[in-house]
Each structure stands twice: as structure tokens, then as C-alpha cells.
Amino acid sequence: MIKDLINTDLKKLPIEGLDIHIIKKYERITLNDELFKTENLSILLIRSGSLKIKLQEITQDLISHELIVIPKDSYCTFLEVRDNLQLYLILFSSDFVHKNCLKKDLVESLYFFITKEPLKIALEEKEYQVLSLIYKLIYFVNLDATRNGNDSDLPRISLSLFLYELKLIYSKHSANSVISFNRKENLVMQFLTILSIHYKKQHYVKFYAGALFVTAGYLDKVVKEITGKSPKSLIIDSLITESKILLDDPHYTIAEITQEMEFSSVSVFSNFFKKHTSTSPSIYRSKSTEGFTAL
């Protein structure tokens, strides 16, 4: 069961790229010890009971209030459950993060897609209570989208809240963890950091390659290998995500947004936005305003 949930096809869900489960009763005692490769990044939080799994040749015993990040493409075996296991499980794709995560949390959240090492944390009581509440929030947002369609900002807000809290927890506990990047992973983290600072002004891959002292071709190859997306598409995602946030704010005119996003003219910005969203900034804003009014 857990294996099937982790390997869900996230492209076929009501909120594409996001899935969450609250499992209140898992009765099986001995699990199938079949080795499988994980299709998605998943973050599992034990509510009660215990679970024994094997990840990348290391056996992990998880108990109540422990959290583990299971990287995408990990080799995993679920071995045993005990003591009336209950758990929270969330899965999301890097595409979903790029499109929905607030910019300030993007670099930190993408760390979990780059690292290949499982991250296990024993949460303090307050950390557990906060994170479990956010799991429940995302669960009900997802449930509402299943019933009524996804037409609000709640998925983006709830995901950013989850990643923000996870970042705080990770920062607090990471001093006790040995985390290392290889050269390619380190290059991608450097690229994402520079991107988060300069994406409004610098729209071309050549700038980022120069800042990292590599060729544009090499940067393209490495970023695709590690994240599954090209540097150019990540730049575009960053610009579109920020543009939508600004368009959702009626205090900004489109001319002011054009200037804020460092485009040379309103027409250039409008053409860029329409090319990558299939709608103009003005139409996007009118639909956004209608949705807000209807709430």
C-alpha cells in the first residue's frame, strides 16, 4: 500500500504534482520485502506506531513523531509495521514546487529534490504539532480540489507554509546530520542560489554560466541531469511565478510590474507572459480578481 502511494502518478491528480494521505490504520504486520525504486519525493511523518524500512542499503527504524524525507529515485524496501501504525504522507513534484512555491523558499525546498540521501529527524513535541496541523491543512485543500476543482491560491500558500516549517526544522537539526553534495549537485545549488537573487534582471542562461565559471552548455547539461529541467525553463518558471504573484495584487499596475520584472516594455512583458501561460497579463488579472471576489 505505502509503495503504491509513493509511486502515484502525480500528473493525473486534481492538483497536478501534489498528493497527500493521512493513514489512520495500517494493519499489516509483515510487509512485502520487494525492493523498488521511488518515483516521487515523499515526506513521511509517523503519527503513532513504528515502521521499519530500508533505504539505500541502510535500515531505518521510525517511531512516533519521527519524520523522514525519502528522495526520488531511492531504492526502498518496506520491512515491518508495528503498534497500530498511523502516518502522514505527502508527495510533490519539482514542477509543482517551481510553479507554486513562494520565491523565498524555492532554493531551500529544491534541496530535497537534489540530495539523494534520506533525511530522518526526531521531532520535538511542538515541531510535531505544527507540522501535523499543516499536513491536515494540505490534506483538506487537496480534498476540496478533488471535489470542486483547483481554483484558488490555497495549494501554493499551504505548500509554502509546509516548506517554511520544514526548513526551520531542518536548519535546527541539520547540525547533527552529515549532508554532502557531489560537484554537480553543488553546481546546481549555486545556480539556484544565484537565480533566486538575479532572476528579475538576468533572463539568460549565459549570465548564470559566467557567474559559475562554466559554459552555458555544461550548465544546461548538469541542471537537466540533477533537476530534470533546463536552466532556461527554471528562469522562465521564476519569472512567471513572480509575475502571477504581482498580478494578483491589484495595487500594482501592469506597467509597474513590467518595470519590477525588468522587461523593456509592457508589450515585451505581455508577449512573454502570454507565450508561457497562453493568456495575457490583463486577462489573467481579471480572472484572478473574479476568483477573489467570489470567495
PDB file of C-alpha atoms in Angstrom:
ATOM      1  CA  MET A   1       0.000   0.000   0.000  1.00  0.00           C
ATOM      2  CA  ILE A   2       2.647   2.555   1.014  1.00  0.00           C
ATOM      3  CA  LYS A   3       4.719   1.589  -2.019  1.00  0.00           C
ATOM      4  CA  ASP A   4       1.743   2.252  -4.323  1.00  0.00           C
ATOM      5  CA  LEU A   5       1.087   5.643  -2.715  1.00  0.00           C
ATOM      6  CA  ILE A   6       4.705   6.755  -3.032  1.00  0.00           C
ATOM      7  CA  ASN A   7       4.716   5.775  -6.718  1.00  0.00           C
ATOM      8  CA  THR A   8       1.473   7.570  -7.565  1.00  0.00           C
ATOM      9  CA  ASP A   9       1.426   9.273 -10.977  1.00  0.00           C
ATOM     10  CA  LEU A  10       1.309  12.892  -9.803  1.00  0.00           C
ATOM     11  CA  LYS A  11       0.398  14.195 -13.267  1.00  0.00           C
ATOM     12  CA  LYS A  12      -3.054  12.613 -13.111  1.00  0.00           C
ATOM     13  CA  LEU A  13      -4.266  14.179  -9.866  1.00  0.00           C
ATOM     14  CA  PRO A  14      -6.739  17.060  -9.264  1.00  0.00           C
ATOM     15  CA  ILE A  15      -3.819  19.205  -8.087  1.00  0.00           C
ATOM     16  CA  GLU A  16      -1.197  18.133 -10.587  1.00  0.00           C
ATOM     17  CA  GLY A  17       2.094  17.368  -8.857  1.00  0.00           C
ATOM     18  CA  LEU A  18       0.745  17.122  -5.286  1.00  0.00           C
ATOM     19  CA  ASP A  19      -0.671  14.219  -3.284  1.00  0.00           C
ATOM     20  CA  ILE A  20      -1.195  13.722   0.443  1.00  0.00           C
ATOM     21  CA  HIS A  21      -2.534  10.946   2.649  1.00  0.00           C
ATOM     22  CA  ILE A  22      -3.460  10.606   6.303  1.00  0.00           C
ATOM     23  CA  ILE A  23      -3.317   6.894   7.129  1.00  0.00           C
ATOM     24  CA  LYS A  24      -5.160   6.243  10.384  1.00  0.00           C
ATOM     25  CA  LYS A  25      -4.842   2.468  10.457  1.00  0.00           C
ATOM     26  CA  TYR A  26      -2.286   0.213   8.838  1.00  0.00           C
ATOM     27  CA  GLU A  27      -2.991  -3.351   9.927  1.00  0.00           C
ATOM     28  CA  ARG A  28      -0.388  -5.378   8.054  1.00  0.00           C
ATOM     29  CA  ILE A  29       2.357  -6.692  10.327  1.00  0.00           C
ATOM     30  CA  THR A  30       4.854  -8.096   7.840  1.00  0.00           C
ATOM     31  CA  LEU A  31       5.325  -6.222   4.589  1.00  0.00           C
ATOM     32  CA  ASN A  32       6.407  -7.467   1.201  1.00  0.00           C
ATOM     33  CA  ASP A  33      10.180  -7.076   1.220  1.00  0.00           C
ATOM     34  CA  GLU A  34      10.308  -6.346  -2.510  1.00  0.00           C
ATOM     35  CA  LEU A  35      12.921  -3.756  -3.456  1.00  0.00           C
ATOM     36  CA  PHE A  36      11.545  -0.900  -5.571  1.00  0.00           C
ATOM     37  CA  LYS A  37      12.655   2.472  -6.884  1.00  0.00           C
ATOM     38  CA  THR A  38      10.683   5.500  -5.673  1.00  0.00           C
ATOM     39  CA  GLU A  39       9.034   7.558  -8.422  1.00  0.00           C
ATOM     40  CA  ASN A  40       8.426  10.661  -6.286  1.00  0.00           C
ATOM     41  CA  LEU A  41       9.939  12.649  -3.474  1.00  0.00           C
ATOM     42  CA  SER A  42       7.932  11.794  -0.354  1.00  0.00           C
ATOM     43  CA  ILE A  43       7.978  13.099   3.212  1.00  0.00           C
ATOM     44  CA  LEU A  44       6.617  10.686   5.777  1.00  0.00           C
ATOM     45  CA  LEU A  45       5.680  11.602   9.353  1.00  0.00           C
ATOM     46  CA  ILE A  46       4.875   8.894  11.904  1.00  0.00           C
ATOM     47  CA  ARG A  47       1.817   9.757  13.973  1.00  0.00           C
ATOM     48  CA  SER A  48       1.883   6.595  16.122  1.00  0.00           C
ATOM     49  CA  GLY A  49       3.280   3.077  15.984  1.00  0.00           C
ATOM     50  CA  SER A  50       6.510   2.263  14.179  1.00  0.00           C
ATOM     51  CA  LEU A  51       7.808   1.392  10.728  1.00  0.00           C
ATOM     52  CA  LYS A  52      10.993  -0.314   9.586  1.00  0.00           C
ATOM     53  CA  ILE A  53      12.232   0.472   6.093  1.00  0.00           C
ATOM     54  CA  LYS A  54      15.444   0.009   4.146  1.00  0.00           C
ATOM     55  CA  LEU A  55      16.652   2.998   2.120  1.00  0.00           C
ATOM     56  CA  GLN A  56      19.799   2.971   0.018  1.00  0.00           C
ATOM     57  CA  GLU A  57      21.108  -0.101   1.908  1.00  0.00           C
ATOM     58  CA  ILE A  58      20.507   1.498   5.325  1.00  0.00           C
ATOM     59  CA  THR A  59      17.750   0.179   7.596  1.00  0.00           C
ATOM     60  CA  GLN A  60      15.711   2.886   9.309  1.00  0.00           C
ATOM     61  CA  ASP A  61      13.500   2.292  12.353  1.00  0.00           C
ATOM     62  CA  LEU A  62      10.889   5.048  12.524  1.00  0.00           C
ATOM     63  CA  ILE A  63       8.799   5.659  15.626  1.00  0.00           C
ATOM     64  CA  SER A  64       6.138   8.149  16.700  1.00  0.00           C
ATOM     65  CA  HIS A  65       6.909  11.810  15.904  1.00  0.00           C
ATOM     66  CA  GLU A  66       9.785  10.952  13.564  1.00  0.00           C
ATOM     67  CA  LEU A  67       9.946  12.316  10.048  1.00  0.00           C
ATOM     68  CA  ILE A  68      11.853  11.013   7.045  1.00  0.00           C
ATOM     69  CA  VAL A  69      12.429  12.557   3.626  1.00  0.00           C
ATOM     70  CA  ILE A  70      12.581   9.793   1.003  1.00  0.00           C
ATOM     71  CA  PRO A  71      14.330  11.160  -2.108  1.00  0.00           C
ATOM     72  CA  LYS A  72      13.057  10.493  -5.608  1.00  0.00           C
ATOM     73  CA  ASP A  73      14.788   7.528  -7.309  1.00  0.00           C
ATOM     74  CA  SER A  74      15.725   5.914  -3.985  1.00  0.00           C
ATOM     75  CA  TYR A  75      15.907   2.132  -3.689  1.00  0.00           C
ATOM     76  CA  CYS A  76      13.493   1.270  -0.928  1.00  0.00           C
ATOM     77  CA  THR A  77      12.095  -1.748   0.907  1.00  0.00           C
ATOM     78  CA  PHE A  78       9.305  -1.599   3.485  1.00  0.00           C
ATOM     79  CA  LEU A  79      10.069  -4.293   6.035  1.00  0.00           C
ATOM     80  CA  GLU A  80       7.714  -4.149   9.016  1.00  0.00           C
ATOM     81  CA  VAL A  81       5.000  -2.150  10.775  1.00  0.00           C
ATOM     82  CA  ARG A  82       4.214  -2.388  14.472  1.00  0.00           C
ATOM     83  CA  ASP A  83       1.912  -0.989  17.163  1.00  0.00           C
ATOM     84  CA  ASN A  84      -1.026   0.235  15.066  1.00  0.00           C
ATOM     85  CA  LEU A  85       0.897   2.391  12.619  1.00  0.00           C
ATOM     86  CA  GLN A  86      -0.598   5.791  11.736  1.00  0.00           C
ATOM     87  CA  LEU A  87       1.178   8.249   9.484  1.00  0.00           C
ATOM     88  CA  TYR A  88       1.086  11.318   7.273  1.00  0.00           C
ATOM     89  CA  LEU A  89       2.489  11.116   3.763  1.00  0.00           C
ATOM     90  CA  ILE A  90       2.984  13.976   1.298  1.00  0.00           C
ATOM     91  CA  LEU A  91       4.403  13.806  -2.221  1.00  0.00           C
ATOM     92  CA  PHE A  92       5.109  16.644  -4.622  1.00  0.00           C
ATOM     93  CA  SER A  93       6.993  17.106  -7.855  1.00  0.00           C
ATOM     94  CA  SER A  94       9.719  19.633  -8.601  1.00  0.00           C
ATOM     95  CA  ASP A  95       7.416  21.134 -11.270  1.00  0.00           C
ATOM     96  CA  PHE A  96       4.760  21.770  -8.617  1.00  0.00           C
ATOM     97  CA  VAL A  97       7.319  23.461  -6.366  1.00  0.00           C
ATOM     98  CA  HIS A  98       8.580  25.673  -9.213  1.00  0.00           C
ATOM     99  CA  LYS A  99       5.056  26.781 -10.090  1.00  0.00           C
ATOM    100  CA  ASN A 100       3.615  27.179  -6.605  1.00  0.00           C
ATOM    101  CA  CYS A 101       6.366  27.809  -4.087  1.00  0.00           C
ATOM    102  CA  LEU A 102       6.970  31.366  -2.948  1.00  0.00           C
ATOM    103  CA  LYS A 103      10.328  32.563  -4.268  1.00  0.00           C
ATOM    104  CA  LYS A 104      11.954  32.989  -0.860  1.00  0.00           C
ATOM    105  CA  ASP A 105      11.511  29.266  -0.139  1.00  0.00           C
ATOM    106  CA  LEU A 106      12.437  27.919  -3.580  1.00  0.00           C
ATOM    107  CA  VAL A 107      16.160  27.259  -3.168  1.00  0.00           C
ATOM    108  CA  GLU A 108      15.767  25.568   0.211  1.00  0.00           C
ATOM    109  CA  SER A 109      12.881  23.392  -0.964  1.00  0.00           C
ATOM    110  CA  LEU A 110      14.704  22.247  -4.084  1.00  0.00           C
ATOM    111  CA  TYR A 111      17.464  20.916  -1.852  1.00  0.00           C
ATOM    112  CA  PHE A 112      15.203  17.939  -1.155  1.00  0.00           C
ATOM    113  CA  PHE A 113      14.992  17.180  -4.890  1.00  0.00           C
ATOM    114  CA  ILE A 114      18.752  17.372  -5.366  1.00  0.00           C
ATOM    115  CA  THR A 115      20.023  15.339  -2.442  1.00  0.00           C
ATOM    116  CA  LYS A 116      19.955  11.565  -2.772  1.00  0.00           C
ATOM    117  CA  GLU A 117      20.391  10.978   0.968  1.00  0.00           C
ATOM    118  CA  PRO A 118      17.355  10.156   3.143  1.00  0.00           C
ATOM    119  CA  LEU A 119      16.893  12.685   5.938  1.00  0.00           C
ATOM    120  CA  LYS A 120      15.495  11.424   9.241  1.00  0.00           C
ATOM    121  CA  ILE A 121      14.538  13.776  12.088  1.00  0.00           C
ATOM    122  CA  ALA A 122      13.104  13.080  15.540  1.00  0.00           C
ATOM    123  CA  LEU A 123      10.706  15.986  16.071  1.00  0.00           C
ATOM    124  CA  GLU A 124      10.142  17.781  19.335  1.00  0.00           C
ATOM    125  CA  GLU A 125       6.545  17.874  20.521  1.00  0.00           C
ATOM    126  CA  LYS A 126       5.903  21.455  19.349  1.00  0.00           C
ATOM    127  CA  GLU A 127       7.502  20.769  15.950  1.00  0.00           C
ATOM    128  CA  TYR A 128       5.343  17.684  15.532  1.00  0.00           C
ATOM    129  CA  GLN A 129       2.141  19.517  16.446  1.00  0.00           C
ATOM    130  CA  VAL A 130       2.796  22.350  13.991  1.00  0.00           C
ATOM    131  CA  LEU A 131       3.825  20.065  11.129  1.00  0.00           C
ATOM    132  CA  SER A 132       0.912  17.679  11.654  1.00  0.00           C
ATOM    133  CA  LEU A 133      -1.511  20.627  11.526  1.00  0.00           C
ATOM    134  CA  ILE A 134      -0.011  21.723   8.211  1.00  0.00           C
ATOM    135  CA  TYR A 135      -0.314  18.171   6.863  1.00  0.00           C
ATOM    136  CA  LYS A 136      -4.012  18.301   7.758  1.00  0.00           C
ATOM    137  CA  LEU A 137      -4.401  21.709   6.098  1.00  0.00           C
ATOM    138  CA  ILE A 138      -2.859  20.458   2.855  1.00  0.00           C
ATOM    139  CA  TYR A 139      -4.961  17.295   3.063  1.00  0.00           C
ATOM    140  CA  PHE A 140      -8.226  19.260   3.217  1.00  0.00           C
ATOM    141  CA  VAL A 141      -7.067  21.680   0.483  1.00  0.00           C
ATOM    142  CA  ASN A 142      -6.350  18.646  -1.688  1.00  0.00           C
ATOM    143  CA  LEU A 143      -9.689  17.066  -0.793  1.00  0.00           C
ATOM    144  CA  ASP A 144     -11.538  20.267  -1.691  1.00  0.00           C
ATOM    145  CA  ALA A 145      -9.723  20.409  -5.037  1.00  0.00           C
ATOM    146  CA  THR A 146     -10.783  16.817  -5.736  1.00  0.00           C
ATOM    147  CA  ARG A 147     -14.423  17.696  -5.110  1.00  0.00           C
ATOM    148  CA  ASN A 148     -14.664  21.190  -6.542  1.00  0.00           C
ATOM    149  CA  GLY A 149     -11.652  21.776  -8.783  1.00  0.00           C
ATOM    150  CA  ASN A 150      -8.448  23.652  -8.051  1.00  0.00           C
ATOM    151  CA  ASP A 151      -9.196  27.347  -8.486  1.00  0.00           C
ATOM    152  CA  SER A 152      -7.562  29.058  -5.503  1.00  0.00           C
ATOM    153  CA  ASP A 153      -4.181  30.050  -4.113  1.00  0.00           C
ATOM    154  CA  LEU A 154      -4.530  27.687  -1.156  1.00  0.00           C
ATOM    155  CA  PRO A 155      -2.287  24.937  -2.616  1.00  0.00           C
ATOM    156  CA  ARG A 156       0.534  27.447  -3.082  1.00  0.00           C
ATOM    157  CA  ILE A 157       0.057  29.022   0.340  1.00  0.00           C
ATOM    158  CA  SER A 158      -0.191  25.717   2.194  1.00  0.00           C
ATOM    159  CA  LEU A 159       2.821  24.231   0.399  1.00  0.00           C
ATOM    160  CA  SER A 160       4.937  27.297   1.168  1.00  0.00           C
ATOM    161  CA  LEU A 161       3.861  27.074   4.803  1.00  0.00           C
ATOM    162  CA  PHE A 162       4.857  23.409   4.897  1.00  0.00           C
ATOM    163  CA  LEU A 163       8.244  24.047   3.272  1.00  0.00           C
ATOM    164  CA  TYR A 164       8.921  27.021   5.530  1.00  0.00           C
ATOM    165  CA  GLU A 165       8.289  24.968   8.653  1.00  0.00           C
ATOM    166  CA  LEU A 166      10.308  22.063   7.250  1.00  0.00           C
ATOM    167  CA  LYS A 167      13.179  24.452   6.513  1.00  0.00           C
ATOM    168  CA  LEU A 168      13.154  25.691  10.125  1.00  0.00           C
ATOM    169  CA  ILE A 169      13.141  22.150  11.462  1.00  0.00           C
ATOM    170  CA  TYR A 170      15.876  21.043   9.080  1.00  0.00           C
ATOM    171  CA  SER A 171      18.053  24.054   9.940  1.00  0.00           C
ATOM    172  CA  LYS A 172      17.729  23.257  13.633  1.00  0.00           C
ATOM    173  CA  HIS A 173      18.550  19.566  13.284  1.00  0.00           C
ATOM    174  CA  SER A 174      20.968  19.566  10.322  1.00  0.00           C
ATOM    175  CA  ALA A 175      23.975  20.259  12.557  1.00  0.00           C
ATOM    176  CA  ASN A 176      23.636  16.672  13.690  1.00  0.00           C
ATOM    177  CA  SER A 177      23.398  15.342  10.123  1.00  0.00           C
ATOM    178  CA  VAL A 178      26.214  14.773   7.696  1.00  0.00           C
ATOM    179  CA  ILE A 179      24.949  16.017   4.350  1.00  0.00           C
ATOM    180  CA  SER A 180      27.230  16.307   1.355  1.00  0.00           C
ATOM    181  CA  PHE A 181      26.862  17.223  -2.299  1.00  0.00           C
ATOM    182  CA  ASN A 182      28.905  15.974  -5.190  1.00  0.00           C
ATOM    183  CA  ARG A 183      30.340  18.519  -7.644  1.00  0.00           C
ATOM    184  CA  LYS A 184      27.331  18.515  -9.949  1.00  0.00           C
ATOM    185  CA  GLU A 185      24.818  18.856  -7.115  1.00  0.00           C
ATOM    186  CA  ASN A 186      26.864  21.697  -5.635  1.00  0.00           C
ATOM    187  CA  LEU A 187      26.867  23.483  -9.009  1.00  0.00           C
ATOM    188  CA  VAL A 188      23.078  23.217  -9.201  1.00  0.00           C
ATOM    189  CA  MET A 189      22.659  24.595  -5.673  1.00  0.00           C
ATOM    190  CA  GLN A 190      24.923  27.518  -6.579  1.00  0.00           C
ATOM    191  CA  PHE A 191      22.909  28.118  -9.754  1.00  0.00           C
ATOM    192  CA  LEU A 192      19.615  28.103  -7.827  1.00  0.00           C
ATOM    193  CA  THR A 193      21.008  30.499  -5.238  1.00  0.00           C
ATOM    194  CA  ILE A 194      22.183  32.958  -7.924  1.00  0.00           C
ATOM    195  CA  LEU A 195      18.874  32.521  -9.751  1.00  0.00           C
ATOM    196  CA  SER A 196      16.875  33.418  -6.641  1.00  0.00           C
ATOM    197  CA  ILE A 197      18.814  36.695  -6.394  1.00  0.00           C
ATOM    198  CA  HIS A 198      19.086  37.761 -10.039  1.00  0.00           C
ATOM    199  CA  TYR A 199      16.139  36.184 -11.916  1.00  0.00           C
ATOM    200  CA  LYS A 200      14.292  39.500 -12.351  1.00  0.00           C
ATOM    201  CA  LYS A 201      17.219  41.257 -14.000  1.00  0.00           C
ATOM    202  CA  GLN A 202      19.066  38.389 -15.674  1.00  0.00           C
ATOM    203  CA  HIS A 203      16.890  36.384 -18.061  1.00  0.00           C
ATOM    204  CA  TYR A 204      19.595  34.486 -19.971  1.00  0.00           C
ATOM    205  CA  VAL A 205      21.491  31.300 -19.140  1.00  0.00           C
ATOM    206  CA  LYS A 206      24.766  32.859 -20.317  1.00  0.00           C
ATOM    207  CA  PHE A 207      24.829  35.191 -17.291  1.00  0.00           C
ATOM    208  CA  TYR A 208      24.480  32.323 -14.794  1.00  0.00           C
ATOM    209  CA  ALA A 209      27.057  30.179 -16.585  1.00  0.00           C
ATOM    210  CA  GLY A 210      29.520  33.074 -16.494  1.00  0.00           C
ATOM    211  CA  ALA A 211      28.901  33.668 -12.798  1.00  0.00           C
ATOM    212  CA  LEU A 212      29.678  29.995 -12.155  1.00  0.00           C
ATOM    213  CA  PHE A 213      32.704  29.909 -14.493  1.00  0.00           C
ATOM    214  CA  VAL A 214      31.272  27.150 -16.700  1.00  0.00           C
ATOM    215  CA  THR A 215      29.954  27.092 -20.250  1.00  0.00           C
ATOM    216  CA  ALA A 216      26.237  27.523 -20.897  1.00  0.00           C
ATOM    217  CA  GLY A 217      26.176  24.062 -22.476  1.00  0.00           C
ATOM    218  CA  TYR A 218      27.711  22.406 -19.423  1.00  0.00           C
ATOM    219  CA  LEU A 219      25.367  24.229 -17.043  1.00  0.00           C
ATOM    220  CA  ASP A 220      22.398  23.152 -19.162  1.00  0.00           C
ATOM    221  CA  LYS A 221      23.544  19.518 -19.100  1.00  0.00           C
ATOM    222  CA  VAL A 222      24.165  19.374 -15.344  1.00  0.00           C
ATOM    223  CA  VAL A 223      20.986  21.203 -14.290  1.00  0.00           C
ATOM    224  CA  LYS A 224      18.882  18.929 -16.518  1.00  0.00           C
ATOM    225  CA  GLU A 225      20.596  15.857 -15.084  1.00  0.00           C
ATOM    226  CA  ILE A 226      20.015  16.840 -11.456  1.00  0.00           C
ATOM    227  CA  THR A 227      16.613  18.599 -11.571  1.00  0.00           C
ATOM    228  CA  GLY A 228      15.048  17.271 -14.765  1.00  0.00           C
ATOM    229  CA  LYS A 229      14.599  20.828 -16.054  1.00  0.00           C
ATOM    230  CA  SER A 230      16.802  23.122 -18.098  1.00  0.00           C
ATOM    231  CA  PRO A 231      18.242  26.367 -16.659  1.00  0.00           C
ATOM    232  CA  LYS A 232      16.164  28.325 -19.174  1.00  0.00           C
ATOM    233  CA  SER A 233      12.928  26.698 -18.042  1.00  0.00           C
ATOM    234  CA  LEU A 234      13.818  27.408 -14.394  1.00  0.00           C
ATOM    235  CA  ILE A 235      14.415  31.071 -15.240  1.00  0.00           C
ATOM    236  CA  ILE A 236      11.055  31.209 -17.032  1.00  0.00           C
ATOM    237  CA  ASP A 237       9.289  29.460 -14.118  1.00  0.00           C
ATOM    238  CA  SER A 238      10.763  32.001 -11.702  1.00  0.00           C
ATOM    239  CA  LEU A 239       9.642  34.953 -13.819  1.00  0.00           C
ATOM    240  CA  ILE A 240       6.136  33.605 -14.397  1.00  0.00           C
ATOM    241  CA  THR A 241       5.613  32.674 -10.737  1.00  0.00           C
ATOM    242  CA  GLU A 242       6.650  36.128  -9.530  1.00  0.00           C
ATOM    243  CA  SER A 243       4.623  37.834 -12.281  1.00  0.00           C
ATOM    244  CA  LYS A 244       1.483  35.978 -11.185  1.00  0.00           C
ATOM    245  CA  ILE A 245       2.035  36.982  -7.563  1.00  0.00           C
ATOM    246  CA  LEU A 246       2.324  40.639  -8.596  1.00  0.00           C
ATOM    247  CA  LEU A 247      -0.679  40.411 -10.937  1.00  0.00           C
ATOM    248  CA  ASP A 248      -2.730  39.010  -8.067  1.00  0.00           C
ATOM    249  CA  ASP A 249      -2.023  42.233  -6.163  1.00  0.00           C
ATOM    250  CA  PRO A 250      -4.310  44.989  -7.525  1.00  0.00           C
ATOM    251  CA  HIS A 251      -2.049  47.701  -6.118  1.00  0.00           C
ATOM    252  CA  TYR A 252       0.436  47.124  -8.962  1.00  0.00           C
ATOM    253  CA  THR A 253      -0.306  48.332 -12.470  1.00  0.00           C
ATOM    254  CA  ILE A 254       0.906  46.184 -15.356  1.00  0.00           C
ATOM    255  CA  ALA A 255       3.356  48.950 -16.231  1.00  0.00           C
ATOM    256  CA  GLU A 256       4.760  48.824 -12.697  1.00  0.00           C
ATOM    257  CA  ILE A 257       5.003  45.031 -12.866  1.00  0.00           C
ATOM    258  CA  THR A 258       6.847  45.324 -16.176  1.00  0.00           C
ATOM    259  CA  GLN A 259       9.365  47.616 -14.532  1.00  0.00           C
ATOM    260  CA  GLU A 260       9.644  45.426 -11.425  1.00  0.00           C
ATOM    261  CA  MET A 261      10.336  42.347 -13.572  1.00  0.00           C
ATOM    262  CA  GLU A 262      12.982  44.237 -15.584  1.00  0.00           C
ATOM    263  CA  PHE A 263      11.271  43.925 -19.000  1.00  0.00           C
ATOM    264  CA  SER A 264      11.966  46.688 -21.504  1.00  0.00           C
ATOM    265  CA  SER A 265       8.307  47.483 -22.222  1.00  0.00           C
ATOM    266  CA  VAL A 266       4.759  46.442 -21.399  1.00  0.00           C
ATOM    267  CA  SER A 267       4.414  44.798 -24.805  1.00  0.00           C
ATOM    268  CA  VAL A 268       7.561  42.718 -24.299  1.00  0.00           C
ATOM    269  CA  PHE A 269       6.345  41.614 -20.858  1.00  0.00           C
ATOM    270  CA  SER A 270       2.840  40.864 -22.163  1.00  0.00           C
ATOM    271  CA  ASN A 271       4.181  38.792 -25.057  1.00  0.00           C
ATOM    272  CA  PHE A 272       6.471  36.843 -22.713  1.00  0.00           C
ATOM    273  CA  PHE A 273       3.677  36.176 -20.216  1.00  0.00           C
ATOM    274  CA  LYS A 274       1.201  35.118 -22.905  1.00  0.00           C
ATOM    275  CA  LYS A 275       3.753  32.844 -24.589  1.00  0.00           C
ATOM    276  CA  HIS A 276       4.283  30.864 -21.399  1.00  0.00           C
ATOM    277  CA  THR A 277       0.784  30.924 -19.896  1.00  0.00           C
ATOM    278  CA  SER A 278      -1.449  31.138 -23.005  1.00  0.00           C
ATOM    279  CA  THR A 279      -3.159  34.205 -21.578  1.00  0.00           C
ATOM    280  CA  SER A 280      -2.345  37.897 -21.367  1.00  0.00           C
ATOM    281  CA  PRO A 281      -1.466  39.642 -18.082  1.00  0.00           C
ATOM    282  CA  SER A 282      -4.676  41.664 -18.196  1.00  0.00           C
ATOM    283  CA  ILE A 283      -6.878  38.604 -18.727  1.00  0.00           C
ATOM    284  CA  TYR A 284      -5.014  36.685 -16.014  1.00  0.00           C
ATOM    285  CA  ARG A 285      -5.567  39.606 -13.632  1.00  0.00           C
ATOM    286  CA  SER A 286      -9.281  39.864 -14.425  1.00  0.00           C
ATOM    287  CA  LYS A 287      -9.786  36.136 -13.771  1.00  0.00           C
ATOM    288  CA  SER A 288      -7.760  36.377 -10.576  1.00  0.00           C
ATOM    289  CA  THR A 289      -9.892  39.301  -9.395  1.00  0.00           C
ATOM    290  CA  GLU A 290     -13.112  37.421 -10.217  1.00  0.00           C
ATOM    291  CA  GLY A 291     -11.913  34.424  -8.217  1.00  0.00           C
ATOM    292  CA  PHE A 292     -11.035  36.614  -5.246  1.00  0.00           C
ATOM    293  CA  THR A 293     -14.412  38.375  -5.357  1.00  0.00           C
ATOM    294  CA  ALA A 294     -16.252  35.050  -5.401  1.00  0.00           C
ATOM    295  CA  LEU A 295     -14.579  33.827  -2.201  1.00  0.00           C
TER     296      LEU A 295
END
